[in-house]
Coordinates of C-alpha atoms in Angstrom, one line a residue:
M106 CA 94.3 108.3 131.1
S107 CA 90.9 106.8 131.5
H108 CA 90.4 103.3 130.2
E109 CA 86.9 101.8 129.6
P110 CA 86.4 99.0 132.1
V111 CA 85.1 95.6 131.0
A112 CA 84.4 94.7 134.6
S113 CA 82.4 91.5 134.8
A114 CA 82.1 91.5 131.0
A115 CA 78.6 89.9 131.3
S116 CA 77.6 93.6 131.1
A117 CA 79.9 94.3 128.1
P118 CA 78.2 95.9 125.1
S119 CA 77.1 93.5 122.3
L120 CA 79.1 93.8 119.1
Q121 CA 76.9 91.6 117.0
P122 CA 77.6 92.1 113.3
E123 CA 75.1 94.4 111.7
V124 CA 73.4 93.6 108.5
G125 CA 74.5 96.0 105.9
R126 CA 76.7 96.6 102.8
A127 CA 80.0 98.4 103.0
V128 CA 81.6 100.1 99.9
I129 CA 85.3 99.4 99.9
E130 CA 87.2 102.0 97.9
P131 CA 90.7 101.4 96.3
L132 CA 93.6 102.5 98.5
P133 CA 95.0 105.8 97.3
A134 CA 98.6 104.8 97.7
P135 CA 100.8 101.7 98.3
L136 CA 100.9 100.2 101.8
R137 CA 104.1 101.4 103.5
G138 CA 105.5 101.4 107.0
A139 CA 105.0 99.4 110.2
A140 CA 101.8 98.1 111.7
T141 CA 100.7 96.0 114.7
V142 CA 97.6 93.8 114.7
P143 CA 95.2 93.0 117.5
G144 CA 96.0 90.3 120.0
D145 CA 95.9 86.7 118.8
K146 CA 92.3 85.4 119.0
S147 CA 93.3 81.8 119.9
I148 CA 95.7 82.8 122.6
S149 CA 93.2 85.4 124.0
H150 CA 90.5 82.7 124.4
R151 CA 92.9 80.4 126.2
A152 CA 94.2 83.2 128.5
V153 CA 90.7 84.0 129.6
L154 CA 89.5 80.4 130.0
F155 CA 92.7 79.1 131.7
A156 CA 92.7 82.1 134.1
A157 CA 89.1 81.4 135.0
M158 CA 90.0 77.8 135.8
A159 CA 93.0 78.7 137.9
E160 CA 93.5 79.3 141.7
G161 CA 94.2 83.0 142.3
T162 CA 94.3 86.1 140.2
S163 CA 96.0 86.0 136.8
R164 CA 97.2 89.1 135.0
V165 CA 96.5 89.2 131.3
S166 CA 97.5 91.8 128.7
G167 CA 97.2 92.2 124.9
V168 CA 93.9 90.4 124.9
L169 CA 91.9 90.9 121.7
D170 CA 88.7 92.9 122.3
S171 CA 86.4 91.3 119.8
E172 CA 83.0 89.7 119.8
D173 CA 84.4 86.1 120.0
V174 CA 86.7 86.8 122.9
R175 CA 83.9 88.7 124.7
S176 CA 81.8 85.5 124.4
S177 CA 84.5 83.7 126.4
I178 CA 84.7 86.6 129.0
K179 CA 81.0 86.6 129.4
A180 CA 80.9 82.8 129.7
V181 CA 83.5 82.6 132.5
S182 CA 81.8 85.5 134.3
Q183 CA 78.5 83.5 134.3
L184 CA 80.4 80.6 135.8
G185 CA 81.8 82.6 138.7
A186 CA 85.2 84.0 137.6
R187 CA 85.8 87.6 138.5
V188 CA 86.9 89.5 135.4
S189 CA 88.3 93.0 135.7
L190 CA 89.7 94.0 132.3
E191 CA 90.1 97.5 130.9
R192 CA 90.4 98.7 127.4
Q193 CA 93.9 100.0 126.7
P194 CA 94.9 102.9 124.4
D195 CA 95.8 100.4 121.7
G196 CA 92.3 98.8 121.8
S197 CA 93.4 95.7 123.7
L198 CA 92.2 94.4 127.0
A199 CA 94.3 94.1 130.1
G200 CA 93.8 93.4 133.8
G201 CA 93.0 90.7 136.3
I202 CA 90.9 87.5 136.2
T203 CA 90.3 85.7 139.5
G204 CA 89.5 82.0 138.8
W205 CA 87.3 79.5 140.6
G206 CA 90.2 77.1 141.2
A207 CA 89.7 73.9 143.1
S208 CA 86.1 74.9 144.1
G209 CA 85.0 74.7 140.5
P210 CA 82.5 76.8 138.5
R211 CA 79.1 77.8 139.8
K212 CA 75.9 76.8 138.1
P213 CA 75.0 79.7 135.8
D214 CA 71.5 81.2 136.1
A215 CA 70.9 81.1 132.3
P216 CA 72.2 79.3 129.3
I217 CA 75.7 80.3 128.2
D218 CA 75.4 82.0 124.8
C219 CA 78.7 81.7 122.9
G220 CA 77.5 84.0 120.1
N221 CA 79.4 83.1 116.9
S222 CA 82.4 81.7 118.8
G223 CA 83.1 78.0 118.1
T224 CA 86.3 78.2 120.2
T225 CA 84.3 79.4 123.2
A226 CA 81.7 76.6 122.9
R227 CA 84.1 73.8 122.2
L228 CA 86.8 74.7 124.8
L229 CA 84.1 75.3 127.4
M230 CA 82.9 71.7 127.0
G231 CA 86.4 70.6 128.2
V232 CA 86.5 73.2 131.0
L233 CA 83.1 72.0 132.3
A234 CA 83.7 68.2 132.0
P235 CA 85.2 67.8 135.5
W236 CA 82.3 69.5 137.3
D237 CA 78.9 68.1 138.1
V238 CA 77.0 71.2 137.3
P239 CA 74.5 71.2 134.4
V240 CA 75.2 73.9 131.9
E241 CA 73.3 74.7 128.7
I242 CA 75.6 75.9 125.9
T243 CA 74.1 77.7 122.9
G244 CA 75.1 80.2 120.3
D245 CA 73.8 82.2 117.3
D246 CA 72.2 80.6 114.2
S247 CA 75.6 80.0 112.5
L248 CA 77.1 78.4 115.6
Q249 CA 74.1 76.2 116.0
R250 CA 74.8 74.6 112.6
R251 CA 78.5 73.8 113.4
P252 CA 79.4 70.2 114.4
M253 CA 80.0 69.5 118.1
R254 CA 80.1 65.7 118.0
R255 CA 83.8 65.8 117.5
I256 CA 84.1 67.3 121.0
T257 CA 81.3 65.5 122.8
A258 CA 82.5 62.0 121.7
P259 CA 85.8 62.0 123.5
L260 CA 84.4 63.8 126.6
M261 CA 81.7 61.2 126.9
K262 CA 84.4 58.5 126.9
M263 CA 85.9 60.4 129.9
G264 CA 82.5 60.3 131.7
A265 CA 80.8 63.6 130.8
R266 CA 77.1 63.5 129.7
F267 CA 75.4 65.6 127.1
E268 CA 71.7 66.1 126.8
P269 CA 69.6 65.4 124.8
G270 CA 71.6 62.3 124.0
G271 CA 72.9 61.9 120.4
R272 CA 72.6 65.6 119.7
E273 CA 75.4 66.8 117.4
T274 CA 74.8 70.6 117.4
L275 CA 74.0 73.4 119.9
P276 CA 72.0 74.0 122.1
I277 CA 73.2 71.2 124.3
T278 CA 73.4 70.7 128.1
E279 CA 76.6 69.3 129.5
V280 CA 76.7 67.5 132.9
G281 CA 80.3 66.8 134.0
T282 CA 81.6 64.5 136.6
R283 CA 84.2 64.8 139.4
D284 CA 85.3 61.3 138.5
L285 CA 86.6 61.8 135.0
R286 CA 88.5 58.9 133.4
A287 CA 91.8 59.5 131.7
V288 CA 91.8 58.4 128.0
T289 CA 94.0 57.9 125.0
Y290 CA 92.1 59.3 122.1
D291 CA 92.9 59.2 118.4
A292 CA 91.3 62.2 116.9
P293 CA 89.7 61.8 113.5
M294 CA 90.9 65.2 112.3
A295 CA 93.6 67.8 113.2
S296 CA 91.7 70.2 115.5
A297 CA 93.2 72.5 118.1
Q298 CA 89.8 73.0 119.6
L299 CA 89.2 69.2 120.0
K300 CA 92.7 68.7 121.4
T301 CA 92.3 71.5 123.9
A302 CA 88.9 70.3 125.1
V303 CA 90.3 66.9 125.8
L304 CA 93.5 68.2 127.5
L305 CA 91.5 70.6 129.7
A306 CA 89.3 67.7 130.9
G307 CA 92.4 65.6 131.3
V308 CA 93.9 68.1 133.7
Y309 CA 91.3 66.9 136.3
A310 CA 91.2 63.2 135.3
R311 CA 93.2 60.6 137.3
G312 CA 96.0 59.4 135.2
T313 CA 97.5 60.5 131.8
T314 CA 95.2 61.7 129.0
T315 CA 96.7 61.6 125.6
L316 CA 95.4 63.1 122.3
N317 CA 96.8 61.8 119.0
E318 CA 96.0 63.6 115.8
P319 CA 96.5 62.8 112.1
A320 CA 98.4 66.1 111.4
P321 CA 99.8 68.8 113.6
S322 CA 97.3 71.5 114.8
R323 CA 97.9 74.7 116.7
N324 CA 99.8 74.1 120.0
H325 CA 98.9 77.2 122.0
T326 CA 97.4 75.0 124.7
E327 CA 100.5 72.9 125.2
L328 CA 102.6 76.1 125.4
M329 CA 100.3 77.9 127.8
L330 CA 99.3 75.1 130.3
P331 CA 102.8 74.9 131.8
E332 CA 102.6 78.7 132.5
F333 CA 99.6 77.8 134.7
G334 CA 101.5 75.1 136.5
V335 CA 100.3 72.1 134.5
P336 CA 103.2 70.1 132.9
T337 CA 102.3 69.1 129.4
T338 CA 104.0 66.5 127.1
A339 CA 103.8 67.5 123.5
A340 CA 105.3 66.3 120.2
D341 CA 104.5 66.7 116.5
R342 CA 101.1 64.9 116.5
T343 CA 100.5 64.1 120.2
A344 CA 99.9 65.8 123.5
S345 CA 99.3 64.6 127.0
V346 CA 98.6 65.8 130.5
T347 CA 98.6 63.9 133.8
G348 CA 96.0 64.7 136.4
P349 CA 94.5 65.6 138.7
R350 CA 96.0 69.1 138.9
V351 CA 94.7 72.5 139.7
L352 CA 95.8 75.4 137.5
Q353 CA 97.6 78.2 139.3
A354 CA 97.3 81.9 138.4
A355 CA 99.8 83.1 135.8
E356 CA 100.8 86.2 133.9
V357 CA 100.0 86.0 130.1
R358 CA 100.9 88.5 127.4
V359 CA 99.1 87.9 124.2
P360 CA 101.1 88.6 121.0
G361 CA 99.6 89.9 117.7
D362 CA 97.3 87.6 115.7
P363 CA 99.0 86.1 112.6
S364 CA 95.7 85.3 111.0
S365 CA 94.9 89.1 111.1
A366 CA 98.4 89.9 109.9
A367 CA 97.8 87.6 106.9
F368 CA 95.4 90.1 105.4
L369 CA 97.9 93.0 105.7
V370 CA 100.6 90.8 104.3
C371 CA 98.5 89.6 101.3
A372 CA 97.4 93.2 100.6
A373 CA 101.0 94.3 100.4
V374 CA 101.9 91.4 98.0
L375 CA 99.0 92.4 95.7
K376 CA 99.2 96.3 95.9
P377 CA 101.8 97.7 93.6
G378 CA 104.6 99.7 95.3
S379 CA 103.8 98.3 98.8
S380 CA 106.4 97.4 101.4
L381 CA 105.3 96.9 105.1
Q382 CA 106.3 95.2 108.3
V383 CA 103.8 93.7 110.8
E384 CA 105.5 93.9 114.3
N385 CA 105.0 92.1 117.6
V386 CA 103.0 89.3 115.9
S387 CA 103.0 85.6 117.0
L388 CA 105.4 83.5 115.0
N389 CA 104.2 80.2 116.3
T390 CA 105.1 77.7 113.6
A391 CA 101.6 76.2 113.7
R392 CA 100.2 79.6 112.8
I393 CA 102.5 81.2 110.1
G394 CA 102.0 78.5 107.4
F395 CA 100.6 81.3 105.3
T396 CA 104.0 82.9 105.0
R397 CA 105.5 79.7 103.6
T398 CA 102.6 79.2 101.2
L399 CA 103.2 82.8 99.9
E400 CA 106.9 82.1 99.6
R401 CA 106.1 79.0 97.5
M402 CA 104.0 81.3 95.2
G403 CA 107.1 83.5 94.8
A404 CA 105.9 86.3 97.1
D405 CA 108.5 88.6 98.7
V406 CA 107.7 87.7 102.4
S407 CA 110.1 87.2 105.3
V408 CA 109.9 86.5 109.0
R409 CA 112.2 87.7 111.8
H410 CA 112.1 86.5 115.4
A411 CA 112.3 89.1 118.2
G412 CA 111.6 87.2 121.4
A413 CA 109.0 85.2 123.3
A414 CA 105.9 86.0 125.4
G415 CA 105.9 83.1 127.8
K416 CA 106.6 80.2 125.4
E417 CA 105.0 81.9 122.4
P418 CA 107.5 83.3 119.9
Y419 CA 106.9 86.7 118.4
G420 CA 108.5 89.0 115.9
M421 CA 108.0 90.7 112.5
I422 CA 106.6 89.6 109.2
A423 CA 107.7 91.8 106.2
A424 CA 106.1 91.8 102.8
C425 CA 106.5 93.7 99.5
H426 CA 104.5 93.8 96.3
T427 CA 105.3 90.9 94.1
P428 CA 104.3 91.4 90.4
S429 CA 105.1 87.8 89.3
L430 CA 103.4 85.1 91.4
H431 CA 103.1 81.4 90.4
G432 CA 100.7 78.6 91.5
C433 CA 101.7 75.9 94.0
E434 CA 100.4 72.8 95.7
V435 CA 99.6 73.0 99.4
P436 CA 99.7 69.4 100.8
A437 CA 97.1 68.1 103.2
E438 CA 99.5 68.0 106.1
K439 CA 100.1 71.8 105.8
I440 CA 96.4 72.8 105.8
A441 CA 95.9 72.8 109.6
A442 CA 98.5 75.6 109.8
I443 CA 96.7 77.8 107.2
V444 CA 93.1 76.8 107.7
D445 CA 91.9 80.3 108.5
E446 CA 94.0 81.9 105.7
V447 CA 92.8 79.7 102.8
P448 CA 90.3 82.3 101.6
V449 CA 92.8 85.1 101.3
L450 CA 95.5 82.8 100.0
A451 CA 93.0 81.7 97.3
L452 CA 92.6 85.3 96.4
V453 CA 96.4 85.7 96.0
A454 CA 96.4 82.5 94.0
A455 CA 93.9 84.1 91.6
H456 CA 96.6 86.6 90.6
A457 CA 99.3 83.9 90.1
R458 CA 100.4 82.2 86.9
G459 CA 99.2 78.6 86.8
V460 CA 97.1 76.5 89.1
T461 CA 97.2 76.4 92.9
V462 CA 95.8 73.4 94.7
F463 CA 94.8 73.3 98.4
R464 CA 94.6 69.6 99.4
E465 CA 92.0 68.3 101.8
V466 CA 90.3 71.5 102.9
G467 CA 86.9 69.9 103.6
E468 CA 87.1 71.4 107.1
L469 CA 86.3 74.8 105.5
R470 CA 82.8 73.5 104.9
V471 CA 82.0 73.7 108.6
K472 CA 83.5 77.0 109.6
E473 CA 81.4 80.1 110.2
T474 CA 79.9 79.4 106.8
D475 CA 80.8 77.0 104.0
R476 CA 84.0 78.9 103.2
L477 CA 84.8 76.5 100.3
A478 CA 81.6 77.2 98.4
A479 CA 82.0 80.9 99.2
V480 CA 85.5 81.1 97.9
V481 CA 84.5 79.5 94.6
E482 CA 81.5 81.8 94.3
G483 CA 83.5 84.9 95.0
L484 CA 86.4 84.1 92.7
G485 CA 83.8 83.2 90.0
Q486 CA 82.6 86.8 90.3
L487 CA 86.1 87.9 89.4
G488 CA 86.1 85.7 86.4
V489 CA 88.5 83.2 88.0
E490 CA 88.1 79.5 87.4
A491 CA 88.0 77.9 90.9
Y492 CA 86.5 74.5 91.7
I493 CA 86.3 71.8 94.3
D494 CA 87.2 68.2 93.5
G495 CA 86.5 66.0 96.5
N496 CA 88.0 67.9 99.4
D497 CA 90.6 69.7 97.2
L498 CA 90.3 73.4 96.1
Y499 CA 91.7 74.3 92.7
V500 CA 92.3 78.0 91.7
E501 CA 93.4 78.7 88.1
G502 CA 95.3 82.0 88.4
Q503 CA 95.1 85.0 86.0
P504 CA 98.2 87.2 86.0
G505 CA 97.2 90.8 85.7
L506 CA 93.7 90.1 87.1
R507 CA 91.5 93.1 87.4
A508 CA 88.1 93.2 89.0
P509 CA 85.1 94.4 86.9
A510 CA 83.2 97.3 88.1
G511 CA 80.0 96.9 90.2
L512 CA 80.9 93.7 92.2
V513 CA 78.9 92.9 95.3
F514 CA 80.4 90.1 97.5
D515 CA 78.5 88.3 100.1
S516 CA 80.6 87.7 103.3
H517 CA 77.8 85.4 104.6
G518 CA 78.6 87.1 108.0
D519 CA 82.0 85.4 108.0
H520 CA 84.9 87.7 109.1
R521 CA 87.6 86.0 107.1
L522 CA 85.5 86.3 103.9
A523 CA 84.6 89.9 104.6
M524 CA 88.3 90.9 104.8
T525 CA 89.2 88.7 101.8
W526 CA 86.7 90.4 99.5
A527 CA 87.5 93.8 100.9
L528 CA 91.1 93.2 99.6
V529 CA 89.7 93.0 96.1
G530 CA 88.6 96.7 96.4
L531 CA 91.5 97.9 98.5
T532 CA 94.2 96.5 96.2
G533 CA 92.4 97.0 92.9
D534 CA 91.2 99.9 90.7
V535 CA 87.5 99.9 91.3
P536 CA 85.3 99.9 94.4
V537 CA 83.6 96.8 95.5
E538 CA 80.7 96.2 97.9
V539 CA 80.8 93.6 100.7
E540 CA 77.6 92.4 102.4
N541 CA 77.7 92.1 106.2
F542 CA 81.2 93.6 106.4
D543 CA 80.7 94.4 110.1
S544 CA 81.5 90.7 110.8
V545 CA 85.1 91.8 110.9
K546 CA 84.4 92.8 114.5
I547 CA 84.6 89.1 115.3
S548 CA 88.4 89.1 115.0
Y549 CA 89.8 92.4 113.6
P550 CA 87.6 95.4 114.5
R551 CA 90.0 98.1 113.2
F552 CA 91.0 96.3 110.0
L553 CA 89.9 99.1 107.6
D554 CA 91.4 101.8 109.8
D555 CA 94.8 100.0 109.9
I556 CA 95.0 99.3 106.2
E557 CA 93.9 102.8 105.2
R558 CA 96.5 104.3 107.6
L559 CA 99.3 102.3 105.9
A560 CA 98.3 103.8 102.5
R561 CA 98.4 107.5 103.5

């Protein structure tokens, strides 16, 4: 069978979201059966970046083929890693990545364009911090509005420089140093991107670098670094590495993305008669907070472990239609585990009896778009009372909620919002239109195909 190569993915085709409006028709039948979702986006980014840093050739499989991950592939190719990945029959990428190892990355011949990928840009800053090569990092209009000071501040304490000085957004030029200082850094927010950038720099610093955070964030980095030969100490809200070390090539299998699975699970909860299982999906506890939130709303959702890919647990999430949902309160310390799922959980909450409160979700203001404002706007179109008080999001549910005809939702080019508003049409009685729906290619290119197959 011939697979499409993604050789040095610098030449990979661009999958930029197209401007346009998609008509989303109601599903003709309940969602039934088993599904898999594309590889986890967070783990895919790390597999590509860590392999590029490592000595030797790593073998990776299950890598998500999406715009964001292609941004990371293109970036490491520009920096001298040799990427030889091929598209597999299931749409994932697999193959070898030969890293630059102890010799370090080369100076790229052009700025590194991270597209819409905040993960690529922020993690890359940590990757580049130990090397004295000037690299300009940029991105699309949306990414150029997202805050980068949270990453540059600790890296500057370690010795990296960013030009122009004081700049808080992209484009920015980083000049690293081979004499990085180890630090203990108290992060102002729970952010896996911030934590990872500091730990990756700390791998090359002399001494122990420790990152403390106010609430737990995703721990994929702490689980994966030991696979590449870097011992990592991790606890509930702290993680450390002791350097200098050089990553060694590893084999990484990427499980399914729970954030993508969340949309199928929520669709099953909302669509009458549905019963489905999402298989081979990551069950990392820092990533499946959405299942616990749904359970607290009374949804029929369950999780079953099957094994581990490296140190990442995986298994099955099952969900059935639940006609009687009730509101709940999601405390601030649980938000980091559901930050990408808040929009679709807010849509489920719109169907529940009573009020659902998401505490301290201000981070949603600085995602691909202002997701907080967009959720309030979209739910308002459905006639649902949703409002923001400080950094808290309130949704007053309406049991039996039905969408009026003729709705047009604006995804603002944000993939999570595009899929959330698509569920209004898919699980409802009338079609809806979604502006810039093609942004789903950022994380889940085959979303509509998968969900329509389950309803046949």
